Coordinates of C-alpha atoms in Angstrom, one line a residue:
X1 CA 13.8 10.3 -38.5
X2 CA 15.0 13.6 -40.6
X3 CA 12.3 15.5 -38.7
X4 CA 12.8 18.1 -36.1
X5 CA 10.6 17.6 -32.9
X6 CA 9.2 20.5 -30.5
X7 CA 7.1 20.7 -27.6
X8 CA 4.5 22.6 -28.7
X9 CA 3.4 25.4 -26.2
X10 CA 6.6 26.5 -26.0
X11 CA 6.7 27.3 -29.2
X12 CA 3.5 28.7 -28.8
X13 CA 4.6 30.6 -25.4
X14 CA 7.3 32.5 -27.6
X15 CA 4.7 34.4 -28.8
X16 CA 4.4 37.1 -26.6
X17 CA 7.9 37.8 -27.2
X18 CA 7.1 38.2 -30.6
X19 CA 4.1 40.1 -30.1
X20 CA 5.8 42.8 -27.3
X21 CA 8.3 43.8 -29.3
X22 CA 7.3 47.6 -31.0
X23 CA 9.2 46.8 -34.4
X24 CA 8.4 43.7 -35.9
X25 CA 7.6 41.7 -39.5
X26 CA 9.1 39.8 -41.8
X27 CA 11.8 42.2 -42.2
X28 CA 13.0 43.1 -38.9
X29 CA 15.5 41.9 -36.6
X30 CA 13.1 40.1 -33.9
X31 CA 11.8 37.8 -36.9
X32 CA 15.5 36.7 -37.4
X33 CA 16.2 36.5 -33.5
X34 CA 13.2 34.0 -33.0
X35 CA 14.7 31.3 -34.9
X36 CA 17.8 30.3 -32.3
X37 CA 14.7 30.6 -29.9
X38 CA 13.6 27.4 -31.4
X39 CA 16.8 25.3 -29.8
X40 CA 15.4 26.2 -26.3
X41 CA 12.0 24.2 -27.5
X42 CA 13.5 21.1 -28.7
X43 CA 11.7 17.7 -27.5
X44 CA 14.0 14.9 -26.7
X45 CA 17.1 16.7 -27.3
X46 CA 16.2 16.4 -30.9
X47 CA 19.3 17.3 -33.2
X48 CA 17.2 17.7 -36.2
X49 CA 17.3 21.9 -37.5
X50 CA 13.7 23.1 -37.1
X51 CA 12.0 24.3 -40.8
X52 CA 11.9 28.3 -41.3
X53 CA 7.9 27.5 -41.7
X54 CA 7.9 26.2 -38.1
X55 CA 5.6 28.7 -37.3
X56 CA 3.6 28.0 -40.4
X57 CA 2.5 25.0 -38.6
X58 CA 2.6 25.7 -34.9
X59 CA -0.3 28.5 -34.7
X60 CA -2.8 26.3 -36.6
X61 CA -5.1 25.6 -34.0
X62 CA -5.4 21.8 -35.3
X63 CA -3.3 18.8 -34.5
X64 CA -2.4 18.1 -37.8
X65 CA -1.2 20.3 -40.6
X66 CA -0.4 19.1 -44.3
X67 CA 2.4 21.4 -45.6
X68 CA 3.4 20.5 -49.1
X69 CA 4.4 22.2 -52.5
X70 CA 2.3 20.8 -55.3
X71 CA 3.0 21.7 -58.9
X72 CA -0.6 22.4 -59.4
X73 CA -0.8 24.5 -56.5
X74 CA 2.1 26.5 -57.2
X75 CA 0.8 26.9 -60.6
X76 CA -2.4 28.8 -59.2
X77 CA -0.1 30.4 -56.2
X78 CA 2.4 32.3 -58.9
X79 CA -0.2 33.0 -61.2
X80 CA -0.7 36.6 -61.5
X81 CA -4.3 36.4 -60.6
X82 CA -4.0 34.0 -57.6
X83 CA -5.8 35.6 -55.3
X84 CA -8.7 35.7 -57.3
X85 CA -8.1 32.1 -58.6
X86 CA -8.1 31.3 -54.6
X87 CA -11.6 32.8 -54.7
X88 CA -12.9 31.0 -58.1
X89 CA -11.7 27.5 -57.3
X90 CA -11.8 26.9 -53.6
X91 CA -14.0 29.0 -52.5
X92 CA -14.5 29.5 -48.6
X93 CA -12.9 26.1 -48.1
X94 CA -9.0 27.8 -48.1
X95 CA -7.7 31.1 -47.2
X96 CA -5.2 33.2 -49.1
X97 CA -2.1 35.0 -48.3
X98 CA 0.2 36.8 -50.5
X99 CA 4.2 35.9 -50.4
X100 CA 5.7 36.6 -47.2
X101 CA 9.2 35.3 -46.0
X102 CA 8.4 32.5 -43.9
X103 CA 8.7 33.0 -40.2
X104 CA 6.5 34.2 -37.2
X105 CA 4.8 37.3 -39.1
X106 CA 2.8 35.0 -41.1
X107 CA 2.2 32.7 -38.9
X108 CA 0.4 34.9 -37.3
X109 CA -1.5 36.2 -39.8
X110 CA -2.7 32.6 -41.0
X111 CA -3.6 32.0 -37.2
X112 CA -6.0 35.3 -37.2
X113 CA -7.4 34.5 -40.5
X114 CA -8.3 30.9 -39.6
X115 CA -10.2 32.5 -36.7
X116 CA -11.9 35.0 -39.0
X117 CA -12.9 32.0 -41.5
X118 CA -13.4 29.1 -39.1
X119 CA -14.3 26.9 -41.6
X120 CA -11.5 27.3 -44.1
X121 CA -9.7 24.0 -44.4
X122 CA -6.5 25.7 -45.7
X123 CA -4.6 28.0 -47.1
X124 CA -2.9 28.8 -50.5
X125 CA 0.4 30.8 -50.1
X126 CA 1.4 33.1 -52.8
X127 CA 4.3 31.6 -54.5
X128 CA 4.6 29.1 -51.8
X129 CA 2.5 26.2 -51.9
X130 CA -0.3 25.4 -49.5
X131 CA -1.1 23.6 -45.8
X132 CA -4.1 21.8 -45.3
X133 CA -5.7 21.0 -41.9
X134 CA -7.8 18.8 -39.3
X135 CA -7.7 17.2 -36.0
X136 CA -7.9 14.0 -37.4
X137 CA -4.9 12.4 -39.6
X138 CA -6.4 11.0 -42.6
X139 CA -9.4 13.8 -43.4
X140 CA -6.4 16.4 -43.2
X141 CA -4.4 14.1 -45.8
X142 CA -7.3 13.8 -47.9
X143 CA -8.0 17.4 -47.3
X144 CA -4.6 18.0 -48.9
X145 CA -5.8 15.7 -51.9
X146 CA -8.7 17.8 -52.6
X147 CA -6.9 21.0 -52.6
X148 CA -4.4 19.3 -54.9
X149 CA -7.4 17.7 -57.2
X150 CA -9.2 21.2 -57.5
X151 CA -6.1 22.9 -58.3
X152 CA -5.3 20.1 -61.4
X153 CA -8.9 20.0 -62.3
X154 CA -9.1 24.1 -62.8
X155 CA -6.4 23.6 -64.5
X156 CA -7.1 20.8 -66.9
X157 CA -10.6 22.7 -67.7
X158 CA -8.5 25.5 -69.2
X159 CA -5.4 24.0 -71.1
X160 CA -4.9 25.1 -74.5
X161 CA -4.0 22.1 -76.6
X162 CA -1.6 22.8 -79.1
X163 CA -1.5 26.5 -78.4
X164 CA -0.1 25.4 -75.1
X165 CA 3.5 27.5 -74.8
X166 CA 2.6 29.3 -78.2
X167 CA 2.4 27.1 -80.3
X168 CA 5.2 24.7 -81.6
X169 CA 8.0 26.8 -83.6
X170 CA 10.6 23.5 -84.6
X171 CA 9.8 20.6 -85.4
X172 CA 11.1 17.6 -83.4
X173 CA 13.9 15.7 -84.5
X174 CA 13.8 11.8 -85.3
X175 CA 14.7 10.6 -82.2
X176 CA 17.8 8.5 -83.8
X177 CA 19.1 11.6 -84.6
X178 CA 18.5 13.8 -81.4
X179 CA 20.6 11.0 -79.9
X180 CA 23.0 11.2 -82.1
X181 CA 23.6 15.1 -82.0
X182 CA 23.2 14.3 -78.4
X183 CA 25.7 12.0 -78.0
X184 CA 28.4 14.6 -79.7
X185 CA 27.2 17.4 -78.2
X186 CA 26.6 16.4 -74.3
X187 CA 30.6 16.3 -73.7
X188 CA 31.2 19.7 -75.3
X189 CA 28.3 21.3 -73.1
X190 CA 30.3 19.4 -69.8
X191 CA 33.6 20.8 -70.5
X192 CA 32.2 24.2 -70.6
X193 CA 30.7 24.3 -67.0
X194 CA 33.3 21.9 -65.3
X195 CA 35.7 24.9 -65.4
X196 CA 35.7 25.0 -61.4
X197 CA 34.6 21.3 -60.4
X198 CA 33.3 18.3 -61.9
X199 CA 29.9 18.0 -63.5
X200 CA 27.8 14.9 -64.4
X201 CA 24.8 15.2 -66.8
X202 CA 20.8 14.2 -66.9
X203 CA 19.6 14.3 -70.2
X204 CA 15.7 14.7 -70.8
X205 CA 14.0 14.8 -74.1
X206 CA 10.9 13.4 -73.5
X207 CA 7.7 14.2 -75.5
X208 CA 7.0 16.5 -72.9
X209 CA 10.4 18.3 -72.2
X210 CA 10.8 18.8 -76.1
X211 CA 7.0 20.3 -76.3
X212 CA 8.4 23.1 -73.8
X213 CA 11.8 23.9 -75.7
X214 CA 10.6 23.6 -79.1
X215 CA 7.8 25.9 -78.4
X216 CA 7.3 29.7 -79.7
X217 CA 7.4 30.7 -76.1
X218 CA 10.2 28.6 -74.7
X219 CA 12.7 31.2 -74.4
X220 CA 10.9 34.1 -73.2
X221 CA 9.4 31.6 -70.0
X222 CA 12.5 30.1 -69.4
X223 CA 14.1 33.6 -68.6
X224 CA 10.8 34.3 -66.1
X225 CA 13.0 31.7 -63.8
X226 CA 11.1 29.0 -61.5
X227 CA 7.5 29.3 -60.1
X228 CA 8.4 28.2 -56.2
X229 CA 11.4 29.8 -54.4
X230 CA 12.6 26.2 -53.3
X231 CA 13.0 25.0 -57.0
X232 CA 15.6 27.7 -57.5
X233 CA 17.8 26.3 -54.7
X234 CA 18.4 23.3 -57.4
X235 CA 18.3 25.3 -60.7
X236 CA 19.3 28.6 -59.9
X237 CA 16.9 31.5 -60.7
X238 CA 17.0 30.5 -64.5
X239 CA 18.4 28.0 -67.0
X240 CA 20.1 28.7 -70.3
X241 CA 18.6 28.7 -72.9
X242 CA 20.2 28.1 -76.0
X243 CA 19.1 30.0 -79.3
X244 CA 19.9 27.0 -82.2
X245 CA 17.5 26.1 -85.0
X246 CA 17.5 22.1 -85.2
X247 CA 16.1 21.8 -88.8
X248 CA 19.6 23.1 -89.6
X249 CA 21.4 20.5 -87.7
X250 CA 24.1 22.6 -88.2
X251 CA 26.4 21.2 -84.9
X252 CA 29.2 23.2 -85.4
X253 CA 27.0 26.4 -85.3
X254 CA 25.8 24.9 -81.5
X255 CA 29.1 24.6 -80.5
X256 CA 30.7 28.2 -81.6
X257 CA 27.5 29.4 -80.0
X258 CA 28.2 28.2 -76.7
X259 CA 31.0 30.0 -75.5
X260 CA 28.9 33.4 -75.8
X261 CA 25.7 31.8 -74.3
X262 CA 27.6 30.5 -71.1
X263 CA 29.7 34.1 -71.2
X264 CA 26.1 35.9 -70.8
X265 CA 24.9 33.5 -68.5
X266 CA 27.6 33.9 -66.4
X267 CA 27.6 37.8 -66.1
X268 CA 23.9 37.6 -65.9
X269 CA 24.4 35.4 -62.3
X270 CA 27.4 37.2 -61.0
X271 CA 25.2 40.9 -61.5
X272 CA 22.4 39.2 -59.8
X273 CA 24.3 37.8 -56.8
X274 CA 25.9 41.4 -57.0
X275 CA 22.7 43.2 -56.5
X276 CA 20.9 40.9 -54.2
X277 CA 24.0 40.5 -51.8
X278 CA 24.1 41.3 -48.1
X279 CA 26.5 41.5 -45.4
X280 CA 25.7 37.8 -44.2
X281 CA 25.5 35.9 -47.8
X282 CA 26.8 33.2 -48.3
X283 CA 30.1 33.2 -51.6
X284 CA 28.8 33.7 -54.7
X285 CA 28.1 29.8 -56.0
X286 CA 29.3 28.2 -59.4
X287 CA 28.0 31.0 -62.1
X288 CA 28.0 28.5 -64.3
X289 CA 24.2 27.1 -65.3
X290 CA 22.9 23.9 -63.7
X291 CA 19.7 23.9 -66.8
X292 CA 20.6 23.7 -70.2
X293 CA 17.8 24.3 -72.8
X294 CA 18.1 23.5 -76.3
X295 CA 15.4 23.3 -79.2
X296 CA 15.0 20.0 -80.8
X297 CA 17.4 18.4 -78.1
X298 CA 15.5 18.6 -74.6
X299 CA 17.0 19.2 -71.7
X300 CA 20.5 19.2 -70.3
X301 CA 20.9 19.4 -65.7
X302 CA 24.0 19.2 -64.3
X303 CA 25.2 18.0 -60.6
X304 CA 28.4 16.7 -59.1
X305 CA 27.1 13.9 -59.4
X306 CA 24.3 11.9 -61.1
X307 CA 22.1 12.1 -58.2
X308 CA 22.3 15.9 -57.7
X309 CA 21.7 16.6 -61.7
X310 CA 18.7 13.6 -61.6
X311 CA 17.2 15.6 -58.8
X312 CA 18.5 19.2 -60.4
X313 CA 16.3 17.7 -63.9
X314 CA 13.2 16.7 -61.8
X315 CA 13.2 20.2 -59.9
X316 CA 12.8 22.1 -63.4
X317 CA 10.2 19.6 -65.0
X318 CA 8.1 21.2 -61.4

């Protein structure tokens, strides 16, 4: 239940409508106009929308595929070297392609390069995460393991220790009195992004949350924004950060910053919605930021309600 259900050569059979049309690509207007196409395909009279990566799936020539967004995978994906990572950790067992908007374009592409590399048992998508591959059920699961594994593994074999993130530039806080600065300054923080509706808090300062926002580098990666397009859905293109030197615990400095933070933050999003608009977007959301980012304090998400900021808080730890 949840998932959409198709009868597979039609799908397939929409193809050549596809492929007979002179302008096409991710770009174009037959890429949008094949996804209504999809209603005409439906098995059972299934009301469940179909996934933009529909044809991601449909022309692997396999009866199972494994499509999944691993943090591990994504971390080798929007690496800046990821094709050549690709080639380093997996070899001739998964194929690569760059970012592409999802849709029939690629899948087309991933069905030719599957025939060029017949025995590739996946492929990594830039930026994207990967799909894995089989006839039978349980090797293309445990395919899907393996590709996760190598990732982690590569990964593990080059971690930097304490020079992870930089380095450490504050010093953490004893946790009775992060939770007490918390506990004074977590209201404050609500009342300035409930402006236009009401917001409920996660608060995370974990060992591993406060490794990140205490580091040297915390501020300049935070601004990079999110690794996977889908993460952004949940925490916008970047969190705020907030510039405040703990060792001070000067709380009345973190509240008179905030007001300027929250202003920048807030012009930052409207001139990005600004220059990425089209014709068909949907309203400008909330400018407000649903990340907060504070040295010596951890993380602050916000939802309207405790289950959207709980989800919103595990979406950034990706």
């Amino acid at each position: 239940d949840g998932f959409a259900s198709l009868y597979l050569d039609k799908v397939r059979e929409m193809k050549a409508r596809y492929v007979n049309t002179p302008e096409r690509g991710p770009k174009t207007p037959i890429e949008d106009a094949m996804y209504p196409m999809y209603s005409h395909c439906v098995f059972n009279l299934n009301p469940r929308a179909c996934s933009i990566d529909t044809p991601l799936h449909t022309f692997v020539p396999y009866r199972h595929v494994d499509h999944l967004h691993p943090n591990a995978v994504i971390a080798v994906a929007a690496s800046v070297n990821q094709e050549r990572l690709c080639a380093e950790i997996f070899g001739d067992d998964v194929i690569y392609v760059p970012w592409q908007r999802p849709g029939f374009d690629i899948g087309l592409m991933i069905e030719r390069l599957i025939a060029q590399h017949p025995r590739a048992k996946g492929v990594l998508l830039g930026h994207h995460g990967m799909s894995s591959w089989s006839n039978d059920d349980r090797t293309c699961y445990e395919t899907a393991l393996e590709i996760i594994d190598r990732a982690t593994e590569y990964i593990e074999r080059h971690d930097r220790g304490d020079r992870t993130f930089g380095g450490q530039k504050h010093a953490p806080l004893a946790e009775a009195e992060r939770l007490r600065i918390l506990a004074e300054i977590v209201p404050v923080l609500r009342g300035h992004v409930s402006g236009s509706r009401r917001s409920v808090a996660t608060v995370q300062h974990d060992a591993r949350m406060l490794r990140f926002v205490n580091s040297q580098d915390a501020p300049r990666l935070a601004a990079l924004g999110t690794s996977c397009p889908d993460h952004f859905l949940r925490t916008k293109i970047k969190p705020l950060f907030v510039d405040w030197n703990p060792a001070r615990r000067d709380i009345d400095a973190l509240k008179a910053s905030l007001p300027g933070h929250l202003d920048k933050y807030r012009q930052d999003y409207i001139a990005y919605y600004t220059r990425c608009r089209r014709p068909d977007s949907p309203p400008m959301r909330d400018p407000n930021p649903t990340v907060m980012l504070i040295p010596g304090l951890g993380m602050v998400a916000w939802g309207k309600n405790k289950s959207e900021s709980r989800v919103t808080a595990e979406f950034y730890n990706c």
